[in-house]
Coordinates of C-alpha atoms and ligand atoms in Angstrom, one line a residue:
X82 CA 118.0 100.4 101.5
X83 CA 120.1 98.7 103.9
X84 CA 120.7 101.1 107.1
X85 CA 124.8 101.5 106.7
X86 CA 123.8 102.7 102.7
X87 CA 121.6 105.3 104.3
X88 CA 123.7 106.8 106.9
X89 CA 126.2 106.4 104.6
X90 CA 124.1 108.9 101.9
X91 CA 122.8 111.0 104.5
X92 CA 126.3 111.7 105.7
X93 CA 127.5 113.2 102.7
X94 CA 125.0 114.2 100.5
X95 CA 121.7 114.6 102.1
X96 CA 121.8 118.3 102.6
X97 CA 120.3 119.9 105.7
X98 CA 117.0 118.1 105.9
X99 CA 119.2 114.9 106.3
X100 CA 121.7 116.8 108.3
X101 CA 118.6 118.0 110.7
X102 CA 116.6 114.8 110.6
X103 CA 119.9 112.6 111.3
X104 CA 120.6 114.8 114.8
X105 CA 116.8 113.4 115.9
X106 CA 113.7 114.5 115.3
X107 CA 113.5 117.5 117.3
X108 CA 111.7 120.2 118.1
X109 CA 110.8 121.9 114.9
X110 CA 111.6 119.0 112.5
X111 CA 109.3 116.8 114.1
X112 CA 106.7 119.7 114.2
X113 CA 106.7 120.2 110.4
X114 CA 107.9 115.9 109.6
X115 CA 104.0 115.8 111.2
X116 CA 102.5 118.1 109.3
X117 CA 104.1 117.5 106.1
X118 CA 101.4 114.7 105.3
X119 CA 98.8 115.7 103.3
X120 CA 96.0 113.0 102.8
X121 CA 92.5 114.0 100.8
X122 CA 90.9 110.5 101.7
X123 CA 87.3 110.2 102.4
X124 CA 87.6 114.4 102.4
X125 CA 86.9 115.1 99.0
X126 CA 83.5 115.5 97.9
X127 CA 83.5 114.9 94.1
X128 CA 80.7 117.2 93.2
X129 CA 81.9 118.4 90.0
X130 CA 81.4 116.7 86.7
X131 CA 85.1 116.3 85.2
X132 CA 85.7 118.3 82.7
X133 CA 87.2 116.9 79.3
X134 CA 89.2 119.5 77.6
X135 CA 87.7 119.7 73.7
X136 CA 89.6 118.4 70.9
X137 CA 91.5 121.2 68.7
X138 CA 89.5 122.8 66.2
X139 CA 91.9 122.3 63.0
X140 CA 90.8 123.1 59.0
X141 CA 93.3 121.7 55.8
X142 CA 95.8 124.5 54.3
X143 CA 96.1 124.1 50.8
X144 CA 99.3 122.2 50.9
X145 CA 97.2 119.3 52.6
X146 CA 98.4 120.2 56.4
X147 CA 96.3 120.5 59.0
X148 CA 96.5 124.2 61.0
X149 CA 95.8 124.1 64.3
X150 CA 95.4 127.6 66.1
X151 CA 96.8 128.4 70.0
X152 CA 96.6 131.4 71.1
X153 CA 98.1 131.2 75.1
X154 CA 95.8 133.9 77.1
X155 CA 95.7 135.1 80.6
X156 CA 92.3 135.1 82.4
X157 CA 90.3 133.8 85.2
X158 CA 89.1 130.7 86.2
X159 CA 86.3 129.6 88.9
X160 CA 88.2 126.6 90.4
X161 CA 85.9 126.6 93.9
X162 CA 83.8 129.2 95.7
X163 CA 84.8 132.5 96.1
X164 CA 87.2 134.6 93.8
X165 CA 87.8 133.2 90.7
X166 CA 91.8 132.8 90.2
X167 CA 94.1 134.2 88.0
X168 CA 95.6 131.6 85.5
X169 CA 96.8 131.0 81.7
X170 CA 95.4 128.8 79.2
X171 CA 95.6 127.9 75.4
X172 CA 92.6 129.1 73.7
X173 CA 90.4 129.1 77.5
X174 CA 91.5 130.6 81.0
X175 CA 93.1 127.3 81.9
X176 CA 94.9 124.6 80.2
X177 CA 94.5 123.8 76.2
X178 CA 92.6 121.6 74.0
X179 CA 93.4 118.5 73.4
X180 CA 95.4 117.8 70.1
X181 CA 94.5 114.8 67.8
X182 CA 96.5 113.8 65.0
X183 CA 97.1 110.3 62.7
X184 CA 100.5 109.2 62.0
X185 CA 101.4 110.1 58.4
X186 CA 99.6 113.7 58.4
X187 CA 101.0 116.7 58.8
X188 CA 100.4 119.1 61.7
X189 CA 100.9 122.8 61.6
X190 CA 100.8 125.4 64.1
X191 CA 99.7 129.1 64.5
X192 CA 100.7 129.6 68.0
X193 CA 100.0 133.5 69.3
X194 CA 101.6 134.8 72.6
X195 CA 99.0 137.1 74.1
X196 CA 100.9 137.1 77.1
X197 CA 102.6 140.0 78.3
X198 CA 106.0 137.9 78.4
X199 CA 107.7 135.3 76.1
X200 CA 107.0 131.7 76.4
X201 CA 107.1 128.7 73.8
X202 CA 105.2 125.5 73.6
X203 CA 107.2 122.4 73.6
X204 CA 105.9 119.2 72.4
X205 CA 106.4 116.6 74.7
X206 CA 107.1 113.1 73.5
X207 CA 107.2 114.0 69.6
X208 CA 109.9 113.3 67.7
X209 CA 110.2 116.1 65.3
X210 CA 113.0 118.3 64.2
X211 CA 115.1 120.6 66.5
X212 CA 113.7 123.8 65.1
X213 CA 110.1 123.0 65.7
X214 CA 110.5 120.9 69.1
X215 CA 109.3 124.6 70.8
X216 CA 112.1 124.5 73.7
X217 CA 114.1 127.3 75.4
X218 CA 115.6 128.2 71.8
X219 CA 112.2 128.9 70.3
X220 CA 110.5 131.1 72.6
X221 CA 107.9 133.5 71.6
X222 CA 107.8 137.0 72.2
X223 CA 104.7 138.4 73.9
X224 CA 102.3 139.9 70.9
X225 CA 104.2 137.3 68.5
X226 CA 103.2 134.0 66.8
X227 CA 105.3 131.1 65.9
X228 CA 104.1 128.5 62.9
X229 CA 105.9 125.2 63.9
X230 CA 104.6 122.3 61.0
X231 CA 105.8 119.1 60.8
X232 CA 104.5 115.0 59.6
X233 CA 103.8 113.5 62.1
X234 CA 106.2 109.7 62.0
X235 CA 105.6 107.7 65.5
X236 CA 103.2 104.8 66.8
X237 CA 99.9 106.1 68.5
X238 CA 100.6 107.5 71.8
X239 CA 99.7 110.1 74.8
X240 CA 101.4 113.0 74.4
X241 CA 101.1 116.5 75.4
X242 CA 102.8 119.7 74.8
X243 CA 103.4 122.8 77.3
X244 CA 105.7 125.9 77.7
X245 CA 109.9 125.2 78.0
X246 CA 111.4 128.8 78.2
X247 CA 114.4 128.4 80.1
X248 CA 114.3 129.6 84.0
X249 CA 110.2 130.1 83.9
X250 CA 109.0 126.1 83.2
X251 CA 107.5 125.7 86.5
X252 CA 106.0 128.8 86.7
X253 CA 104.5 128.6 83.8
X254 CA 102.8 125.5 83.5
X255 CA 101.8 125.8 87.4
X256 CA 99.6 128.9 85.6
X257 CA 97.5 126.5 83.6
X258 CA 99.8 126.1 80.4
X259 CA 99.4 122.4 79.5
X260 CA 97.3 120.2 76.9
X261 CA 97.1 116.8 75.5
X262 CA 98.3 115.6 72.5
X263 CA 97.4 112.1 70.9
X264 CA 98.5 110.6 68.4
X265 CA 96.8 107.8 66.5
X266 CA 97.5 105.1 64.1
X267 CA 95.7 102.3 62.0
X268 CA 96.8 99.7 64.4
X269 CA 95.8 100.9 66.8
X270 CA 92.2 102.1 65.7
X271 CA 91.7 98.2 64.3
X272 CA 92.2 97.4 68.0
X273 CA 89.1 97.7 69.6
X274 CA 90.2 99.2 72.8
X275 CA 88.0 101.8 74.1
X276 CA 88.4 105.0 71.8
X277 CA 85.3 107.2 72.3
X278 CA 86.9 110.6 73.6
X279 CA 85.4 111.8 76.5
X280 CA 83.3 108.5 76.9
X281 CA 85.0 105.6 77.2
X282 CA 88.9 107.2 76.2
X283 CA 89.3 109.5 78.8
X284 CA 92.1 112.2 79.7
X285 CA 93.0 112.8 83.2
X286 CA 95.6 115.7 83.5
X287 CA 96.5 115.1 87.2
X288 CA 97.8 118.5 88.6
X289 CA 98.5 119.3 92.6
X290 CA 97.8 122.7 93.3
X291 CA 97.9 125.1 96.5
X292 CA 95.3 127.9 96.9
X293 CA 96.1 131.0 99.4
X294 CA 93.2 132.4 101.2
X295 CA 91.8 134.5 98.4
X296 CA 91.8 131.5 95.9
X297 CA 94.9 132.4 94.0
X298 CA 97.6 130.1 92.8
X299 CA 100.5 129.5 95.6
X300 CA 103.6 128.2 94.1
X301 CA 105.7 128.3 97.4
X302 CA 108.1 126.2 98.4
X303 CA 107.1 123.4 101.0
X304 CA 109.7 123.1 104.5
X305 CA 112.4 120.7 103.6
X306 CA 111.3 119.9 100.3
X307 CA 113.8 120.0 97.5
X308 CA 111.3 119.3 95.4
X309 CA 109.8 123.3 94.9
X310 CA 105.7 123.3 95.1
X311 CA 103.5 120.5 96.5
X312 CA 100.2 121.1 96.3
X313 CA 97.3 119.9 98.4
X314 CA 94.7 119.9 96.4
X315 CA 94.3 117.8 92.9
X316 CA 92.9 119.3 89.5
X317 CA 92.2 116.6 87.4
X318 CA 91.8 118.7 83.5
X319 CA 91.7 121.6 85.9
X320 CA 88.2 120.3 88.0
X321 CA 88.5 120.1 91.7
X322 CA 87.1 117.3 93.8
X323 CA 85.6 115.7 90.1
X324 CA 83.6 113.0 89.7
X325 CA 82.9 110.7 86.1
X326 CA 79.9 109.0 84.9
X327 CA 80.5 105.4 83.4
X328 CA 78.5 104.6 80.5
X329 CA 80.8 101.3 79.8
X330 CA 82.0 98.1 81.2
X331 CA 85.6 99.0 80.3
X332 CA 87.1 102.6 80.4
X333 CA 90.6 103.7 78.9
X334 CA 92.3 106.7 81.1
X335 CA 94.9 108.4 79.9
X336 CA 96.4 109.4 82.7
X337 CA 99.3 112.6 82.7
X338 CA 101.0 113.4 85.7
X339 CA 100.9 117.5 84.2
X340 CA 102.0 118.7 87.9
X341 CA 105.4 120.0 88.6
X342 CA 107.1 117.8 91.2
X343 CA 105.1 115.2 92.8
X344 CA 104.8 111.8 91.8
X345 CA 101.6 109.9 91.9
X346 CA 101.0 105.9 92.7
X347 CA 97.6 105.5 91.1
X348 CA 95.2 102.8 92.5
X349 CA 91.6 102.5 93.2
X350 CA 89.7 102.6 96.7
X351 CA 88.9 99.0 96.6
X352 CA 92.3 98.0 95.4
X353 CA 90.8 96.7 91.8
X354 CA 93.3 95.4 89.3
X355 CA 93.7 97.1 85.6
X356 CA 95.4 97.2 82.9
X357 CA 98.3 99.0 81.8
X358 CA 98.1 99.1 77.8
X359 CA 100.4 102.0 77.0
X360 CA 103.6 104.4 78.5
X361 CA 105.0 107.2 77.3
X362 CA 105.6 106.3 73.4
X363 CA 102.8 104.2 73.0
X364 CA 100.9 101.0 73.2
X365 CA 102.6 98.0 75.6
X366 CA 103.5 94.5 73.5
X367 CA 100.9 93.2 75.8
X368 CA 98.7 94.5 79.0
X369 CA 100.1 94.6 82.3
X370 CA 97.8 94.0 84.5
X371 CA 98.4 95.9 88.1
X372 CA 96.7 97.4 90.9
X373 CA 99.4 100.6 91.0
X374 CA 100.4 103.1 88.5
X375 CA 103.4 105.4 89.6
X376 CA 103.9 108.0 87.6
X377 CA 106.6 110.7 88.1
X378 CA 106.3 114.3 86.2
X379 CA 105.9 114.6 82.6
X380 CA 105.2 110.4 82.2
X381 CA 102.0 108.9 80.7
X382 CA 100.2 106.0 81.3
X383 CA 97.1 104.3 79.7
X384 CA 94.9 102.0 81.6
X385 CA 92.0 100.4 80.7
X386 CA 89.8 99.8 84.0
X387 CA 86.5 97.3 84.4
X388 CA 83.8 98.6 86.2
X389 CA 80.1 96.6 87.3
X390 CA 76.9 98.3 86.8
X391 CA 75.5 100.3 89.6
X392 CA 78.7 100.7 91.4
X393 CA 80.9 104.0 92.7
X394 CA 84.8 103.4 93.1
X395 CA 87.5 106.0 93.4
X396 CA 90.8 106.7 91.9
X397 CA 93.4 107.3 94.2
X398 CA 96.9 108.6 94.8
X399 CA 98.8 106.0 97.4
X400 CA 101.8 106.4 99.2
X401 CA 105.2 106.4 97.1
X402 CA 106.6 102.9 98.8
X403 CA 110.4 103.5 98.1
X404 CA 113.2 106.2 96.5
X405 CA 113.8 108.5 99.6
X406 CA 116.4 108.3 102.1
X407 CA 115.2 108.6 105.9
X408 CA 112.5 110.7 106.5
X409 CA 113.1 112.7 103.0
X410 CA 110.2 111.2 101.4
X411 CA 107.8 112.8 104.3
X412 CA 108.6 116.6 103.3
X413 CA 108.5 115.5 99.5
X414 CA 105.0 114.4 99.4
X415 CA 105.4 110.3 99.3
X416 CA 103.6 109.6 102.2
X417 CA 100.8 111.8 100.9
X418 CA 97.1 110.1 99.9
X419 CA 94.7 111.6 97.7
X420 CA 91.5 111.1 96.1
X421 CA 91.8 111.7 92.9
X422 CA 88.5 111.4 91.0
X423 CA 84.9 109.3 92.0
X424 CA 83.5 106.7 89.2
X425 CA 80.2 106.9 89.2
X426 CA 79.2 103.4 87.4
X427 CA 75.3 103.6 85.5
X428 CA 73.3 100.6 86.3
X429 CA 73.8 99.2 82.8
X430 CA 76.6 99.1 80.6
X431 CA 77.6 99.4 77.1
X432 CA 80.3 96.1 76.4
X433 CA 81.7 97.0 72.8
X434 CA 85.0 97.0 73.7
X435 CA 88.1 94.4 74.4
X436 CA 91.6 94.3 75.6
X437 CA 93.1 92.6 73.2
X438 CA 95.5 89.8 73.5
X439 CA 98.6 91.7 71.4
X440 CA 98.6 95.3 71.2
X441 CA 102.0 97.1 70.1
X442 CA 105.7 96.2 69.2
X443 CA 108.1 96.0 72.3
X444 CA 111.1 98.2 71.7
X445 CA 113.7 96.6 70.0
X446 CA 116.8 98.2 70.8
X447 CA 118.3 95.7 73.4
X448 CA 121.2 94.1 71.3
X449 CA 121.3 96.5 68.4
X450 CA 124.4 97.7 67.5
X451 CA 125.5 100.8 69.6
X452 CA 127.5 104.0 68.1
X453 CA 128.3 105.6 71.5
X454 CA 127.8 105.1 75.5
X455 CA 127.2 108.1 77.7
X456 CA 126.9 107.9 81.5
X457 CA 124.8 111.0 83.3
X458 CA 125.0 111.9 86.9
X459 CA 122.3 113.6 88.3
X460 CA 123.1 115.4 91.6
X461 CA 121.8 118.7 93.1
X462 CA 120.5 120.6 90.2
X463 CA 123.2 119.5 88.2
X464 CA 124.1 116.6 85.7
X465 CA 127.7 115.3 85.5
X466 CA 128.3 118.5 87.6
X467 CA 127.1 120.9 85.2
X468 CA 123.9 123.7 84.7
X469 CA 121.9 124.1 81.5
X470 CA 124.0 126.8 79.1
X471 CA 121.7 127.7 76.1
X472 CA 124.8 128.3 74.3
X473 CA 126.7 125.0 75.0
X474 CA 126.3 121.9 72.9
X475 CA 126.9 119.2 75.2
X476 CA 127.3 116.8 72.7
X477 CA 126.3 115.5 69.1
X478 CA 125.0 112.1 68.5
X479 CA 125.2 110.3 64.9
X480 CA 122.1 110.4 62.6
X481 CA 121.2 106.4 62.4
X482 CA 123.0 105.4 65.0
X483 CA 121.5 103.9 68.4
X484 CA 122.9 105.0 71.4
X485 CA 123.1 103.8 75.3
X486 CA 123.0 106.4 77.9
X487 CA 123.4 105.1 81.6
X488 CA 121.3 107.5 84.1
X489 CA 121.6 107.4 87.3
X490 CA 120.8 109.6 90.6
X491 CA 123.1 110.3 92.6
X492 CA 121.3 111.7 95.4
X493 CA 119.0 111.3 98.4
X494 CA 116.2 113.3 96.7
X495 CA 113.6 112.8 94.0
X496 CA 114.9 113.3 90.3
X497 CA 113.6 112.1 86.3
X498 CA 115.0 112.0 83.4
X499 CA 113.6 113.3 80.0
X500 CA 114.9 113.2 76.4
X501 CA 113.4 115.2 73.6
X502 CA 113.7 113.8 70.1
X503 CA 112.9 110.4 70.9
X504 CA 111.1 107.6 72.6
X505 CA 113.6 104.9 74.6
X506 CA 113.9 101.5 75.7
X507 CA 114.5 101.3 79.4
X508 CA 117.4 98.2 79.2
X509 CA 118.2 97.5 82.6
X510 CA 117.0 99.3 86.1
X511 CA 120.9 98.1 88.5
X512 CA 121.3 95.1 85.9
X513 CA 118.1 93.7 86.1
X514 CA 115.4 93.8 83.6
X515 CA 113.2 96.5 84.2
X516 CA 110.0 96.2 86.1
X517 CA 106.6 95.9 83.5
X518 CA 105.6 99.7 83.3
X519 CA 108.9 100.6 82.2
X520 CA 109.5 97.7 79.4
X521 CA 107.5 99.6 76.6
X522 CA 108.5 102.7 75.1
X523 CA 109.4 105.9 77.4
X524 CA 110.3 109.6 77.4
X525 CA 110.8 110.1 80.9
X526 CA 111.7 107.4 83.9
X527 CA 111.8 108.5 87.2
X528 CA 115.1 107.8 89.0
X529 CA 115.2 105.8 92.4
X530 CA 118.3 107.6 94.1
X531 CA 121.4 105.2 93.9
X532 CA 119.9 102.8 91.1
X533 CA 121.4 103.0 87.4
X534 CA 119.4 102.8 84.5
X535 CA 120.6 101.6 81.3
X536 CA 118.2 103.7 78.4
X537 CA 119.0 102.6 74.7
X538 CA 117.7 105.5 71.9
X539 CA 118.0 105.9 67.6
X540 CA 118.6 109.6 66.2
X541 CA 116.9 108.1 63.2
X542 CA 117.0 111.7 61.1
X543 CA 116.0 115.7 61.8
X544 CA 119.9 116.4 61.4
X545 CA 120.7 119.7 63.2
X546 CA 124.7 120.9 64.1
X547 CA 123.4 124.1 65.3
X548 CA 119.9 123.7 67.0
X549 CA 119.9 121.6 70.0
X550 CA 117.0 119.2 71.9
X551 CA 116.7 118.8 75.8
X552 CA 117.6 116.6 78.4
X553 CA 116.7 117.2 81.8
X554 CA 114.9 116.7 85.4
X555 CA 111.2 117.1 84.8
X556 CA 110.8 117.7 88.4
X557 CA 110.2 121.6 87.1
X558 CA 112.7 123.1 89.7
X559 CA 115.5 121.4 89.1
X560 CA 114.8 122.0 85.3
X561 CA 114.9 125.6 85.7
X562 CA 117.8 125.4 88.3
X563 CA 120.1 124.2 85.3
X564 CA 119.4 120.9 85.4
X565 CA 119.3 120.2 82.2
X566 CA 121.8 119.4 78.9
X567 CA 122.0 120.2 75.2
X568 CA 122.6 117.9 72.1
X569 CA 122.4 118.2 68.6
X570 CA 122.1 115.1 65.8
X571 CA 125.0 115.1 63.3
X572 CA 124.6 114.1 59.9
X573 CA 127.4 111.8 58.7
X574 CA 130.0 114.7 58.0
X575 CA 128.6 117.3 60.6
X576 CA 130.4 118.5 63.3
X577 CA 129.0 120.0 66.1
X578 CA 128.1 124.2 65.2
X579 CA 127.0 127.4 67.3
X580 CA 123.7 127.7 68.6
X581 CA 121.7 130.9 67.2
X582 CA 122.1 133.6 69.9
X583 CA 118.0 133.9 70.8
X584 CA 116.8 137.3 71.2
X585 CA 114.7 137.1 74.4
X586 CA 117.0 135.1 77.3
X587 CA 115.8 134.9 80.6
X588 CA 117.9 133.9 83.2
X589 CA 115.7 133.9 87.0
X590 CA 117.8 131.4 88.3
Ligands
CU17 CU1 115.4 116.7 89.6

């Protein structure tokens, strides 16, 4: 950004770390602007075998559906030496299975709270219909259960599901609440991409965590940071300091970023290329081939890596090279480095497997016929100068009509931007065509303050007046701050209704 853009931002909407940093770095900014950095290079010693979370246990009801069981539990977990910390999982002490399901079947839940408070698991990514999406308007009471079933209708693709009560997201995931969720298909099974789970199809749940002094979970504020917790430690499917053992030439990861503000740039040690095969709604036209991988909270990214016999590389976090006005980036973690996870290569390799010349579809919605433009601000912990109401419908979109929403961040800080229901074509990032990781299909973009994104989305069905989906900041904070906005898919006659009242509301904002 051009230096009369910046003062010019920093001027009037920076807030006081601008405000502060503007007057010279003095005295105690400069003290903390120093020891903001956090870098794990070369200090990590990847002595743990990376855990890969198992796949759901599920058994066919008679109707035909498969039932998986969750039952979200507090307990303990031994994350490093010492006390063992207190966290919540689904169906273990930390985090959940992985969920595995083929287009066409039908899924169906029995989720149990054994919690001693309400919560809900939301499924991120899926499009499904309002009542079963598992958001702030479907929370479950401690003791209860919830029985959310549904086909599932979308390409193969990483997604994952966690908890969405309104006010409590962040704290609540931060506690371990997170799983996979993947979704396959017969394209892409007749691929021949690497698909052996836990072998050569790997999850990585990337989470940034602080630990106080008797090993328990600090979700504190860092100085200056608008951003709410930034960890300095990485979990990767909840192991510290974790290492893999490579049994293949090529390796798929399926990379999460399942932590609650930071934002990741993914490369390897020795700066190896890869290849980016999917985003957030599934399998790219082609591979992208890239020796960086940003990914903001919430967003998913498969990449498919090469690796020689014999050798040892590690998968890094780099600094975030743009998005933050003045020294803002600093107390918001994008100068920060990590090591992320050691690949430990076995001296000979199995070599079954191909990146195939033409994978999926490339979204197709640049051109279609659009029903209705929206433009959203984001600003704050607002969006178009407004907090999350659960009982305001901030508008209703047309069943089988496609719709172009222009985002953009009005800001000096760090936001995204997530819509339930659907996957989206990113059109245009400031008029341009968008960079490669953001051309295939997505649920959540990060926003570069002061850039406009053009997103084009079809409410293809699930018709609802009265039970909204989500839109909002996955940057967990600013999620439960308000940041966050209602709508509802009208059938061709519908008007917009009245939104149940819910029995349990929360309100810790
Ligand atoms: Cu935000």
């Amino acid at each position: 950004m051009e230096r009369r853009k910046a003062l010019k931002w920093s001027l009037i909407g920076g807030g006081a770390g601008v405000g502060a940093l503007t007057l010279g770095l003095g005295g105690t900014v400069a003290y903390f602007y120093n020891k903001a950095e956090v870098d794990t290079v070369g200090k990590v010693d990847f002595d743990s075998p990376l855990a890969i979370p198992p796949l759901a246990e599920s058994e066919e009801d008679s109707s035909g559906a498969r039932v998986f069981n969750l039952d979200i539990q507090s307990g303990e977990t031994a994350f490093k030496s010492g006390p063992a910390t207190r966290t919540w999982g689904i169906n273990g002490t930390y985090l959940g299975p992985t969920i595995r399901a083929k287009r066409g079947e039908e899924v169906a839940f029995r989720v149990v709270n054994s919690l001693d408070e309400s919560t809900s698991i939301h499924w991120h990514g899926m499009h499904l219909p309002a009542v079963m999406d598992g958001g702030p308007h479907q929370e479950v009471e401690p003791g209860g259960d919830w029985a959310p079933q549904w086909t599932i209708n979308q390409q193969a693709a990483t997604l994952w599901y966690h908890p969405h009560p309104h006010g409590r997201t962040a704290e609540h995931i931060y506690k371990g609440l997170s799983g996979m969720f993947i979704i396959d298909d017969d394209e892409s099974e007749a691929l021949g991409l690497p698909s052996e789970y836990g072998v050569d199809d790997v999850p990585m749940i990337v989470q940034d965590r602080k630990f106080d002094d008797g090993n328990q979970l600090d979700d504190s504020g860092a100085f200056l940071s608008s951003q709410g917790v930034l960890g300095d430690e990485i979990l990767v499917n909840g192991t510290l300091g974790p290492y893999f053992e490579v049994s293949s030439r090529l390796v798929r990861l399926r990379l999460l970023n399942a932590s609650n503000s930071r934002l990741y740039n993914f490369g390897f040690s020795d700066d190896r290329t890869f290849s980016l095969v999917a985003t957030d709604g599934g399998l790219m036209p082609e591979a992208w081939e890239t020796d960086r991988i940003e990914l903001s909270p919430g967003e998913r990214a498969e990449i498919v890596v090469a690796f020689e016999p014999g050798e040892a590389v590690t998968l890094r976090s780099y600094p975030i090279e743009e998005g933050y006005v003045f020294g803002l980036g600093r107390f918001n973690g994008a100068d920060d480095r990590f090591g992320i996870c050691r690949f430990q290569v076995a001296n000979s390799l199995a070599d079954e497997t191909e990146i195939p010349a033409a994978m999926g579809t490339a979204p197709d919605l640049d051109g279609a016929e659009v029903a209705e433009e929206r433009s959203f601000s984001l600003s704050g912990t607002s969006i178009n100068g407004e907090k999350m109401a659960m009982d305001r419908i901030d508008f209703g979109v047309r069943e089988g009509t496609v719709e172009v929403w222009e985002v953009s961040n009005h800001d000096g800080y760090m936001h995204n931007f997530h819509v339930h229901d659907v996957q989206y074509q990113v059109l245009t990032v400031d008029g341009d065509t968008p960079p490669p990781h953001l051309r295939g299909w997505k649920d959540t973009v990060r926003l570069v303050p002061q850039r406009e994104y053009r997103i084009a989305m079809r409410f293809s069905d699930y018709t609802d007046p009265n039970l909204p989906y989500m839109y909002h900041c996955h940057l967990l904070t600013h999620e439960d701050a308000g940041m966050m906005g209602q709508f509802v898919v009208l059938g061709e006659d519908e008007e917009i209704g009245t939104v149940p009242e819910v029995s349990t509301v929360h309100d810790h904002s």
